[in-house]
mmCIF file of C-alpha atoms in Angstrom:
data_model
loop_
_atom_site.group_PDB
_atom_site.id
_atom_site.type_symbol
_atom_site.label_atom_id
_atom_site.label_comp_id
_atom_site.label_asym_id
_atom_site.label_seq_id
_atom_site.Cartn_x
_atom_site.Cartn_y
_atom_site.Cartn_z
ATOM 1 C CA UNK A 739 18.395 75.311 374.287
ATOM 2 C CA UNK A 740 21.653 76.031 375.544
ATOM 3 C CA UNK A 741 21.880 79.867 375.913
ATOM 4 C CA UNK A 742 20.767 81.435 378.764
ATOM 5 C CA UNK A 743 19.517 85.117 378.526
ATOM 6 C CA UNK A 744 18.375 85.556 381.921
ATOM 7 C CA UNK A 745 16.802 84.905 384.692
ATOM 8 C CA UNK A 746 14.268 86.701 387.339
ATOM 9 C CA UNK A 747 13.493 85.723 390.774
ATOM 10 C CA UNK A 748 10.900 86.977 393.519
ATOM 11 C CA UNK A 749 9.736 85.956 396.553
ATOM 12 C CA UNK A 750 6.643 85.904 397.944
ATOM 13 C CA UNK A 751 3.941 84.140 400.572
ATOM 14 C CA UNK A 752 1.830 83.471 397.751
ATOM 15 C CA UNK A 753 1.803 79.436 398.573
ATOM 16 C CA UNK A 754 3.841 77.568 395.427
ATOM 17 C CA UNK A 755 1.189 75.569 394.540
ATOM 18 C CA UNK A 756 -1.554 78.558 393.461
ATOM 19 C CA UNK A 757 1.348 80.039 391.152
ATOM 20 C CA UNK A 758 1.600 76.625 389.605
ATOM 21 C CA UNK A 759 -2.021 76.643 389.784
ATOM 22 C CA UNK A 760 -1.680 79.778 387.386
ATOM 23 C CA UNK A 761 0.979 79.239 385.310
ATOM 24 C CA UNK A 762 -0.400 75.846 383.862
ATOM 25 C CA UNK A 763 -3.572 77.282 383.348
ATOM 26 C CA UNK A 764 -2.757 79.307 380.225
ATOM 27 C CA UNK A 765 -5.932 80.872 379.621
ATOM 28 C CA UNK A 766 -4.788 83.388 382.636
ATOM 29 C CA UNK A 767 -1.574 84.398 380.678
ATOM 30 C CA UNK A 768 -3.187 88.245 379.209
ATOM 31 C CA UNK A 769 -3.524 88.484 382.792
ATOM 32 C CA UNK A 770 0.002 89.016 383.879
ATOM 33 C CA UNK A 771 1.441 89.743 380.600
ATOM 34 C CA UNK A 772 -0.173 92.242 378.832
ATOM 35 C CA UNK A 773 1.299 92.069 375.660
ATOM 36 C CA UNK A 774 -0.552 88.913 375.158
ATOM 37 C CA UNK A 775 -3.881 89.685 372.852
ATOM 38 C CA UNK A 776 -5.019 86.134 372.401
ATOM 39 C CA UNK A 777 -4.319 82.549 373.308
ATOM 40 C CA UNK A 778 -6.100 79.370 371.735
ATOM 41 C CA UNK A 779 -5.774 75.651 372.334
ATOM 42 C CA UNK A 780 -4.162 74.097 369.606
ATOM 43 C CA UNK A 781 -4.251 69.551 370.897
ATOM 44 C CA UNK A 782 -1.578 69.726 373.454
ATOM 45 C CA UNK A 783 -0.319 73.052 373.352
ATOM 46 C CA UNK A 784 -1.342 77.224 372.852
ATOM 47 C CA UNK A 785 -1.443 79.539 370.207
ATOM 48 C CA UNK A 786 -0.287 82.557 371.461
ATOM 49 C CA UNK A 787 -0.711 86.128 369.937
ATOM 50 C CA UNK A 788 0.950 89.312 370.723
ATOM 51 C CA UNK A 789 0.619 92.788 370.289
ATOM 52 C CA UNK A 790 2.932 93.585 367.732
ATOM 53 C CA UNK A 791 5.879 95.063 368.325
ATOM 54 C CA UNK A 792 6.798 91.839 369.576
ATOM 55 C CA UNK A 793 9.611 89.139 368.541
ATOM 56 C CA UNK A 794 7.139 86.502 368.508
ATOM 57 C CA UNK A 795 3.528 88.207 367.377
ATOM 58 C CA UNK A 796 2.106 84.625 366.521
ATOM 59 C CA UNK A 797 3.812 81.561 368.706
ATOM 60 C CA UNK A 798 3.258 77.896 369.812
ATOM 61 C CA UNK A 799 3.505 77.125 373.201
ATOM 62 C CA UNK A 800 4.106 73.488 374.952
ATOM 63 C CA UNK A 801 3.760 73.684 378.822
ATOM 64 C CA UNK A 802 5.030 70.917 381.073
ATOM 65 C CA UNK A 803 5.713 70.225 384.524
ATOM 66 C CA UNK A 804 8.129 68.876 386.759
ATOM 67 C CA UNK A 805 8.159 68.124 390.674
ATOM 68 C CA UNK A 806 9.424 71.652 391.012
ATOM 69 C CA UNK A 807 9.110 73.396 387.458
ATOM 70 C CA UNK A 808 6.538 74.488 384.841
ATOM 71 C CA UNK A 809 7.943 74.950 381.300
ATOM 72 C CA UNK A 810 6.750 76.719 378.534
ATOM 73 C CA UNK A 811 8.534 75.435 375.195
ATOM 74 C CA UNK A 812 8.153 77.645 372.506
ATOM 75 C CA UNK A 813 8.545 77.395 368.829
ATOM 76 C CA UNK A 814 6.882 78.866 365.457
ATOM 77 C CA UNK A 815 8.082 81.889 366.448
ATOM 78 C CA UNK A 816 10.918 84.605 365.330
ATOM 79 C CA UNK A 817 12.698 83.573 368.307
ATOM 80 C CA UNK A 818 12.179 79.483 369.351
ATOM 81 C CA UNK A 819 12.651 79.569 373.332
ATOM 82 C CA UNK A 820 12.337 77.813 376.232
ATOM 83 C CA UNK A 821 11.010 79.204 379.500
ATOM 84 C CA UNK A 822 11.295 77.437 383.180
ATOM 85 C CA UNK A 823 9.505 78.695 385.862
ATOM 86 C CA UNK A 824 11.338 77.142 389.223
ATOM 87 C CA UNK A 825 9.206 77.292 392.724
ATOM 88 C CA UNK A 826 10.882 76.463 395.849
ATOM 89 C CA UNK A 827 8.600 76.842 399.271
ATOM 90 C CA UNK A 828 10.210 77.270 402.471
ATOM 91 C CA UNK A 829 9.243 78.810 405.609
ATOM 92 C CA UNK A 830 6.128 80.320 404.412
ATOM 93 C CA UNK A 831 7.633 81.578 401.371
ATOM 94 C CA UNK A 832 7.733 80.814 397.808
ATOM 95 C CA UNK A 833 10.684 81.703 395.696
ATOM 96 C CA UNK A 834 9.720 81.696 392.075
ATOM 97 C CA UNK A 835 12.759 82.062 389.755
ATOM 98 C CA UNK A 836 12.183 82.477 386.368
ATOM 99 C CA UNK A 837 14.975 81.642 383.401
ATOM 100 C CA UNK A 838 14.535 82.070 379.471
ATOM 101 C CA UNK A 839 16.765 79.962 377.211
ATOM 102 C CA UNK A 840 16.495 80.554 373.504
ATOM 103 C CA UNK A 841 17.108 78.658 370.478
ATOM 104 C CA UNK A 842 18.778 79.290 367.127
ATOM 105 C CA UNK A 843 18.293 82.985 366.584
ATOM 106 C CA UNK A 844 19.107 83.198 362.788
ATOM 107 C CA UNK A 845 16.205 84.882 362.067
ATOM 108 C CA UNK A 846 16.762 88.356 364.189
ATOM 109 C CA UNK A 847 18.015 91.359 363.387
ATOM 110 C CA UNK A 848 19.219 92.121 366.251
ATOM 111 C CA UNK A 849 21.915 90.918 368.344
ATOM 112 C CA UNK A 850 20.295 88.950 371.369
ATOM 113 C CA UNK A 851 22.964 91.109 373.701
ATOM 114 C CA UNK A 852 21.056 93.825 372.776
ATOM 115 C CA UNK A 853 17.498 92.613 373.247
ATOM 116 C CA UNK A 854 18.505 90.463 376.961
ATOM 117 C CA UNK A 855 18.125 93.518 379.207
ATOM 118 C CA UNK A 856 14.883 94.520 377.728
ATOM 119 C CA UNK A 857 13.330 91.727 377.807
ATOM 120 C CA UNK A 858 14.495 90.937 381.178
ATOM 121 C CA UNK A 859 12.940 93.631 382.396
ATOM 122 C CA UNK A 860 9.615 93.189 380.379
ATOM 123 C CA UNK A 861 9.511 89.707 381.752
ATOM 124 C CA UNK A 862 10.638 91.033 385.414
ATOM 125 C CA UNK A 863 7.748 93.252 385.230
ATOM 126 C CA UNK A 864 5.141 90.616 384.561
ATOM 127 C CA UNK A 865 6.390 88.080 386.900
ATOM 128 C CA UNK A 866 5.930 90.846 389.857
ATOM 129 C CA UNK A 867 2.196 90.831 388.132
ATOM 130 C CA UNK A 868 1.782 87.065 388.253
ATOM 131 C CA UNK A 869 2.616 87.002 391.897
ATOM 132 C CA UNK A 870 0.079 90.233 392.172
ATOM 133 C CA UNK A 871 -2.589 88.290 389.912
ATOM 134 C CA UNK A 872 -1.851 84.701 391.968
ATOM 135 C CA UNK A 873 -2.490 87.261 395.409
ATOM 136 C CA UNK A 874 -6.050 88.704 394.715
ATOM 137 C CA UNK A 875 -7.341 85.171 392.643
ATOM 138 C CA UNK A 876 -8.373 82.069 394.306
ATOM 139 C CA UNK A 877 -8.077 78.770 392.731
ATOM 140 C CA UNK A 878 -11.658 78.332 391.792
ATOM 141 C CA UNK A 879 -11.303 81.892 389.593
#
C-alpha cells in the first residue's frame, strides 16, 4: 500500500480515546457510514457488506491498533485498501486525521483519479458523523 488517495482531518473535544473506543468496535460502523448494510465476525476480522453501488459491496476487514492509530486493512474486495485512522489529543482537543491507501487496482474500471474526490468526500462526510455518533454515545452504548 503505497498510493495515497487522500486524507481527511477534523477536530474535535470528543476525548481520543472514545473515538478509538468506536472505531475498534466494528459493530458501530452502519452507524457513521451508512452505506454499510451488514457486518459479521469472520475469526479475527469483519465481513463487511455494502449497499451496492459500491466498489467493494462484499469486503474483509482486519483492524489493528497502534499507540496512536487504528487500521482497517482491507482485502476481498474490488478495490484491496488500507485505512489509518490517526488521533492526536492536545489541549482538550482531538485531531482525528483520516488517510486511505489502496492496493493494486487492476480490477476497476475506472481510473482511481477519477473516483479520489468522491470518495473523499463520501468518507469526509462520515468521519464528521463518527465524531457526531462518538458525541451523543457513551462508552457503555
Amino acid at each position: 500500500m503505497t498510493n495515497t488517495l487522500f486524507q481527511n482531518t477534523v477536530t474535535t473535544s470528543v476525548p481520543a480515546d472514545r473515538l478509538r473506543t468506536i472505531l475498534t468496535q466494528p459493530e458501530k460502523l452502519p452507524l457513521w457510514n451508512p452505506a454499510i448494510t451488514g457486518v459479521t465476525p469472520d475469526n479475527a476480522d469483519v465481513l463487511i457488506t455494502r449497499r451496492p453501488p459500491a466498489l467493494n459491496v462484499h469486503e474483509r476487514v482486519s483492524i489493528t491498533t497502534t499507540a496512536e492509530q487504528v487500521i482497517y486493512q482491507s482485502t476481498e474486495g474490488q478495490l484491496a485498501y488500507r485505512l489509518s485512522f490517526t488521533l492526536k489529543q492536545a489541549a482538550g482537543l482531538t485531531t482525528l486525521t483520516e488517510t486511505l491507501q489502496v492496493g493494486e487496482t487492476s480490477q476497476l474500471r475506472v481510473p482511481l483519479s477519477l473516483l479520489a474526490p468522491i470518495a473523499k468526500q463520501a468518507f469526509a462526510r462520515n468521519l464528521q458523523s463518527l465524531v457526531a455518533i462518538a458525541e451523543t454515545l457513551t462508552l457503555a452504548d
